[in-house]
Each structure stands twice: as structure tokens, then as C-alpha cells.
XYZ file of C-alpha atoms in Angstrom:
339
model
C -27.487 -13.859 0.079
C -26.499 -14.445 3.724
C -25.309 -17.951 2.852
C -23.201 -16.574 -0.032
C -21.595 -13.926 2.211
C -20.818 -16.559 4.859
C -19.271 -18.834 2.218
C -17.128 -15.995 0.848
C -16.036 -15.109 4.391
C -14.657 -18.644 4.848
C -12.490 -18.474 1.734
C -8.713 -18.424 2.429
C -8.313 -15.214 0.394
C -9.268 -11.598 0.920
C -12.730 -11.076 -0.670
C -11.369 -7.823 -2.066
C -8.971 -9.865 -4.187
C -12.012 -11.525 -5.754
C -13.370 -8.074 -6.604
C -10.029 -7.127 -8.171
C -10.053 -10.313 -10.246
C -13.646 -9.628 -11.314
C -12.672 -6.071 -12.299
C -9.790 -7.354 -14.428
C -12.154 -9.858 -16.064
C -14.659 -7.068 -16.789
C -11.906 -4.971 -18.375
C -10.928 -7.971 -20.505
C -14.500 -8.572 -21.700
C -15.720 -4.974 -21.884
C -12.764 -2.573 -22.007
C -13.496 1.148 -21.962
C -13.097 2.614 -25.442
C -13.639 6.016 -26.987
C -16.178 8.059 -25.014
C -16.332 5.306 -22.409
C -12.601 5.736 -21.772
C -13.074 9.492 -21.256
C -15.857 8.842 -18.730
C -13.789 6.170 -16.943
C -10.775 8.505 -16.663
C -12.957 11.300 -15.253
C -14.496 8.916 -12.720
C -11.014 7.783 -11.639
C -9.850 11.375 -11.116
C -12.891 12.205 -8.973
C -12.714 8.974 -6.942
C -8.994 9.312 -6.167
C -9.422 12.948 -5.138
C -12.297 11.974 -2.824
C -10.214 9.156 -1.343
C -7.352 11.444 -0.325
C -9.769 14.123 0.874
C -11.207 11.557 3.295
C -7.697 10.509 4.351
C -6.942 14.135 5.158
C -10.168 14.476 7.093
C -9.434 11.465 9.295
C -5.736 11.991 10.012
C -4.885 13.774 13.248
C -2.005 16.303 12.903
C -1.316 15.965 16.642
C -0.760 12.218 16.303
C 1.659 12.797 13.431
C 3.761 15.289 15.405
C 3.796 12.983 18.439
C 5.140 10.127 16.364
C 7.771 12.253 14.628
C 9.612 12.734 17.938
C 10.592 9.039 17.819
C 13.233 9.816 15.220
C 15.078 6.471 15.444
C 11.943 4.543 14.619
C 10.922 6.918 11.833
C 14.412 6.893 10.317
C 14.588 3.114 10.179
C 11.118 2.803 8.650
C 11.938 5.509 6.106
C 15.179 3.727 5.215
C 13.299 0.482 4.649
C 10.706 2.130 2.403
C 12.920 4.385 0.293
C 16.384 2.780 0.502
C 16.147 -0.971 1.163
C 13.163 -1.570 -1.120
C 14.631 0.394 -4.077
C 17.928 -1.484 -3.701
C 16.020 -4.774 -3.883
C 14.086 -3.492 -6.894
C 17.276 -2.621 -8.740
C 18.688 -6.077 -8.012
C 15.523 -7.735 -9.346
C 15.644 -5.547 -12.452
C 19.239 -6.519 -13.173
C 18.804 -10.250 -12.500
C 15.403 -10.805 -14.139
C 15.845 -8.610 -17.236
C 16.363 -11.572 -19.617
C 13.434 -13.562 -18.216
C 10.386 -11.271 -17.824
C 8.417 -8.955 -20.129
C 9.654 -5.377 -19.983
C 6.516 -3.825 -18.462
C 6.281 -6.498 -15.750
C 9.927 -5.877 -14.869
C 9.225 -2.139 -14.678
C 6.282 -2.939 -12.421
C 8.447 -4.923 -10.020
C 10.920 -2.056 -9.742
C 8.098 0.506 -9.451
C 6.550 -1.506 -6.620
C 9.758 -1.051 -4.636
C 9.696 2.750 -5.088
C 6.279 3.336 -3.505
C 5.437 4.669 -0.027
C 3.954 2.551 2.750
C 0.255 1.986 3.313
C -1.690 3.905 5.950
C -4.739 1.885 6.950
C -3.315 -1.646 6.952
C -0.035 -0.593 8.620
C -1.960 0.971 11.509
C -4.491 -1.868 11.680
C -1.866 -4.623 11.839
C 0.220 -2.680 14.373
C -2.875 -2.332 16.542
C -3.762 -6.033 16.246
C -0.180 -6.976 17.151
C -0.287 -4.604 20.184
C 2.493 -2.400 18.866
C 3.211 1.338 18.938
C 0.119 2.647 17.123
C 0.901 6.428 17.318
C 4.341 5.799 15.817
C 2.809 3.621 13.087
C 0.248 6.322 12.305
C 2.973 8.921 11.984
C 5.351 6.709 10.008
C 2.762 5.570 7.477
C 1.340 9.064 7.043
C 4.714 10.746 6.587
C 5.714 7.984 4.167
C 2.646 8.670 2.019
C 3.211 12.416 1.972
C 6.911 11.993 1.175
C 6.049 9.480 -1.530
C 4.187 12.145 -3.498
C 7.600 13.689 -4.209
C 10.068 10.829 -3.685
C 8.374 8.196 -5.839
C 8.378 10.337 -9.023
C 11.967 11.348 -8.248
C 13.038 7.709 -7.839
C 11.193 6.758 -11.033
C 13.078 9.470 -12.933
C 16.400 8.252 -11.515
C 15.915 4.485 -11.718
C 13.467 4.148 -14.636
C 14.384 7.164 -16.799
C 13.552 5.535 -20.116
C 10.053 4.467 -19.072
C 8.270 6.936 -16.805
C 7.471 10.603 -16.933
C 9.401 10.818 -13.668
C 10.069 14.028 -11.790
C 8.774 16.445 -14.404
C 6.848 19.569 -13.495
C 3.813 18.235 -15.361
C 3.801 14.860 -13.573
C 4.384 16.465 -10.186
C 1.579 18.938 -10.841
C -0.831 16.141 -11.773
C 0.068 14.198 -8.626
C -0.326 17.301 -6.487
C -3.759 18.007 -7.990
C -5.040 14.437 -7.625
C -3.466 13.447 -4.306
C -1.802 16.227 -2.310
C -4.343 19.029 -2.832
C -7.366 16.894 -1.814
C -5.405 15.660 1.230
C -4.650 19.237 2.320
C -8.293 20.187 1.738
C -9.311 17.280 3.971
C -6.937 18.454 6.698
C -8.440 21.961 6.507
C -11.994 20.589 6.632
C -11.154 18.101 9.397
C -12.627 20.109 12.335
C -16.020 20.064 10.614
C -16.098 16.578 9.054
C -14.077 14.377 11.446
C -17.003 13.478 13.750
C -19.218 12.695 10.780
C -16.525 10.487 9.220
C -16.085 8.576 12.476
C -19.821 7.892 12.519
C -19.734 6.626 8.921
C -16.591 4.471 8.572
C -18.193 2.479 5.758
C -18.014 5.552 3.522
C -14.210 5.649 3.669
C -14.012 1.912 2.996
C -16.325 2.167 -0.020
C -14.429 5.139 -1.471
C -11.048 3.506 -0.699
C -11.800 0.201 -2.349
C -14.102 1.595 -5.008
C -11.510 4.087 -6.232
C -8.925 1.315 -6.613
C -11.385 -0.828 -8.565
C -12.083 2.102 -10.895
C -8.372 2.731 -11.453
C -7.720 -0.973 -12.062
C -10.556 -1.132 -14.583
C -9.292 1.923 -16.466
C -5.675 0.701 -16.451
C -6.476 -2.832 -17.571
C -8.893 -1.538 -20.213
C -6.089 0.508 -21.753
C -3.863 -2.558 -21.721
C -6.520 -4.681 -23.417
C -7.117 -2.081 -26.134
C -3.350 -1.845 -26.763
C -2.912 -5.642 -26.732
C -0.189 -5.709 -24.070
C -1.592 -8.790 -22.303
C -0.405 -11.062 -25.077
C 3.087 -10.544 -23.613
C 2.241 -12.285 -20.314
C 2.277 -16.062 -19.830
C 1.227 -18.234 -16.906
C 4.874 -18.921 -16.114
C 5.566 -15.170 -15.985
C 2.689 -14.715 -13.534
C 4.047 -17.473 -11.289
C 7.485 -15.852 -11.305
C 6.005 -12.467 -10.338
C 4.122 -14.005 -7.406
C 7.286 -15.776 -6.229
C 9.317 -12.565 -6.488
C 6.677 -10.577 -4.589
C 6.748 -13.109 -1.761
C 10.547 -13.165 -1.743
C 10.758 -9.355 -1.529
C 8.237 -9.257 1.315
C 10.034 -12.016 3.248
C 13.417 -10.361 2.770
C 12.233 -6.965 4.015
C 10.350 -8.366 7.024
C 13.351 -10.482 8.014
C 15.788 -7.597 7.572
C 13.656 -5.178 9.599
C 13.102 -7.711 12.386
C 16.829 -8.379 12.722
C 17.678 -4.659 12.521
C 15.193 -3.617 15.214
C 16.451 -6.279 17.629
C 20.122 -5.510 16.981
C 19.445 -1.790 17.539
C 17.626 -2.400 20.812
C 14.097 -1.296 19.930
C 11.223 -2.315 22.191
C 8.804 -4.978 20.978
C 6.112 -2.328 20.446
C 8.446 -0.253 18.283
C 9.634 -3.368 16.431
C 6.045 -4.161 15.497
C 5.458 -0.663 14.101
C 8.710 -0.719 12.121
C 8.132 -4.185 10.661
C 4.586 -3.464 9.524
C 5.136 0.093 8.255
C 8.497 -0.739 6.673
C 7.272 -3.776 4.728
C 4.116 -2.345 3.109
C 3.551 -0.744 -0.275
C 0.525 1.423 -1.011
C -1.825 0.274 -3.749
C -4.129 3.232 -2.995
C -1.354 5.677 -3.911
C 0.652 3.496 -6.274
C -1.959 2.758 -8.929
C -3.192 6.357 -9.378
C 0.418 7.547 -9.495
C 1.268 4.928 -12.121
C -1.449 6.285 -14.425
C 0.365 9.638 -14.335
C 3.969 8.434 -14.471
C 3.718 5.748 -17.193
C 2.214 5.427 -20.694
C -1.476 4.487 -20.516
C -1.236 1.264 -22.544
C 1.490 -0.133 -20.255
C -0.079 0.674 -16.865
C -2.080 -2.585 -16.673
C 1.048 -4.761 -16.692
C 3.096 -2.311 -14.623
C 0.626 -2.321 -11.702
C 0.106 -6.105 -11.754
C 3.070 -6.863 -9.407
C 1.715 -4.218 -7.012
C -1.757 -5.784 -6.986
C -0.287 -9.208 -6.239
C 2.059 -7.779 -3.599
C -0.901 -6.060 -1.928
C -2.678 -9.383 -1.450
C 0.542 -11.066 -0.266
C 1.264 -8.370 2.332
C -2.275 -8.591 3.731
C -2.110 -12.371 4.057
C 1.422 -12.561 5.501
C 1.048 -9.594 7.859
C -2.281 -10.881 9.186
C -0.551 -14.081 10.277
C 2.433 -12.149 11.643
C 0.177 -9.776 13.618
C -1.537 -12.701 15.316
C 1.838 -14.190 16.271
C 3.043 -10.877 17.700
C -0.197 -10.461 19.676
C 0.023 -13.970 21.111
C 3.666 -13.451 22.082
C 2.862 -10.141 23.767
C -0.035 -11.667 25.720
C 2.162 -14.567 26.855
C 4.857 -12.151 28.053
C 2.315 -10.055 29.956
C 0.923 -13.200 31.584
C 4.392 -14.288 32.717
C 5.084 -10.826 34.154
C 1.750 -10.778 35.964
C 2.392 -14.202 37.516
C 5.976 -13.360 38.499
C 5.061 -9.998 40.077
C 3.816 -10.353 43.657
C 0.504 -8.666 44.379
C 0.641 -5.529 46.501
C -1.742 -4.777 49.294
């Protein structure tokens, strides 16, 4: 078993991607039907609620309010997430409409309407030696705003497909995501220390809940027969588009931060928070906003984008960290020692 774990650790892909692929394969071979579908849906609801309860329990309100004071940084990150990305999504929808299956095209646009991630944005900012409090605030506020803004954007930009900004959809999202998060914030004084001592629990719930949602979504797609619409060429195009969107946003944010005179630490936070899209929030929200049989194809671009952003941002974080260390070394050498 140790040898297998070591071999998997040397693979040039995130092991979690292998779990996602295995989950999709399981849904293809043994899709949830009938009573099994009811049980799977109930398990998804419970797992997602637990995930956002734990997020609420770990997030410090003080850190959020500290980061909010850096309004220039927060405004630029917010603009990237909810203005630049949607504009790119609309352009992709218009250009690629004749060439891709409808649900995949919807998925590419939907990807661009989602909030940023929390955990990976903070982790990569920390690795790159950037402004971690600002990243924490930016990613957290983005997720909370996304509960309302993503359904609103879906209703405006994808009116013929999603449930959008209806009272029913908003209520479901509030019950599954916002209410557990608020409950976690209320319980935080009593559970925070315990959560810090058991970080594996959050990881298991985080990744396990996504695997459950993916299984349920892809099962519905298999039962409805939507996967017959997707070819290998379509999959290659989606991967290429995901990479192109990520590269465009990272490049745009890097140029913007330098033109506007942000510090390197702030640039790092903006680039990482402004270029991410949340699979943890996006997939559960998709099951509420879109018809069940179509969710499997709609979330596929998001799943692929998630892997791409982890791979690209890991390399970028290492480059930022090396550049920061080199600059600090030069400053230390150039500064005369004081007695």
C-alpha cells in the first residue's frame, strides 16, 4: 500500500483528479436509479451542508473585516470574478455556439459566472508569499456574494436554461449553502479549536462532498443518455478553452495590478483569487439551477477547469515565491549591517 501511495504521489496529476475520474466511471457503470437516486440526493444535501458548516466554523470574521479595508484590491478581484470572467463566457458562448453541444456550451458560460475558491486561493497566496489576509477576505466575500450573484447572472445570461434568480432556487441555495455557513460562524467559538486539531476532517468532507455530487450528477446524465452528445474532439476543445480562459484572466490581472501600482504581495493575492472558480460551490449550485439530466455535462468544464487551475497556479506560486526570495536576498546583501 505504501508503494502504491508513493507511486501515485509521483504522478504529474492531482490524485484527486483520479478520484473524480473513478467517480465518473462508477456513475457510468452503476448509475443511481430509483430509490438509489433518492438516497444519493439526500446524501449530497447532507454532505454539502456539512461542508459549508465547517467552512463557517473555520473562517475568522476579524480576518474578513481586516481584508475588506483594502478596497482597491477587493474591487479589482471582484471585477475579475464577476465582470471579466462573465464577459469572457459570453464571448465563448457566441463564438463556439455552432461547434459544441448545447449543455457543454452552457457549462463553459456557467463556469465563468461562479465565485472564487477559498482554500486553494489562500493556499497558493501563502506559498507565493503574498497578502494572505487580503486573499482570505477576497475569497470569502466572493463565495458569499456568489450565493446571490451567480443565480442572478444565470438568470440574465442563461435565461432559457437555468432556474436562475427565482425565489425557489435562491431558497434552496440558502438552505444548502448559506444557512449551514451562518450556523458554522455561530458555532465557531466552540468548534474552531477542535477543527484546527482535526484538519483531515475538513479535507475529507470537502472532497467527499464533491465526489458525491459528481456521482449524482453524472448518474442523472447517464440515465438520461446525455453523454452520447459528447465526442473526444469536443472534450479536447473544452480543455483548450479552459486553459485559454485561465491564461487570459491571469495575464489580464497581472498586467492590471502592475499598471495600477499594487505591491507584489497584493498582486499575488489578486492574481490567485481573481483567476479561480469554485468547484465546491459550483457543482452543488448547478444541481439547483439546472435540469437534473443536464447537470453532468454542464459541470464537466468546471471539473476540468478546477484541475487546470490547480496545476497552473501551483507552478505560478513557486515562481512568485522564488522571485520574492531572490528580491529579499538582494535587499539583504545591499543593506549594510547596523551595529
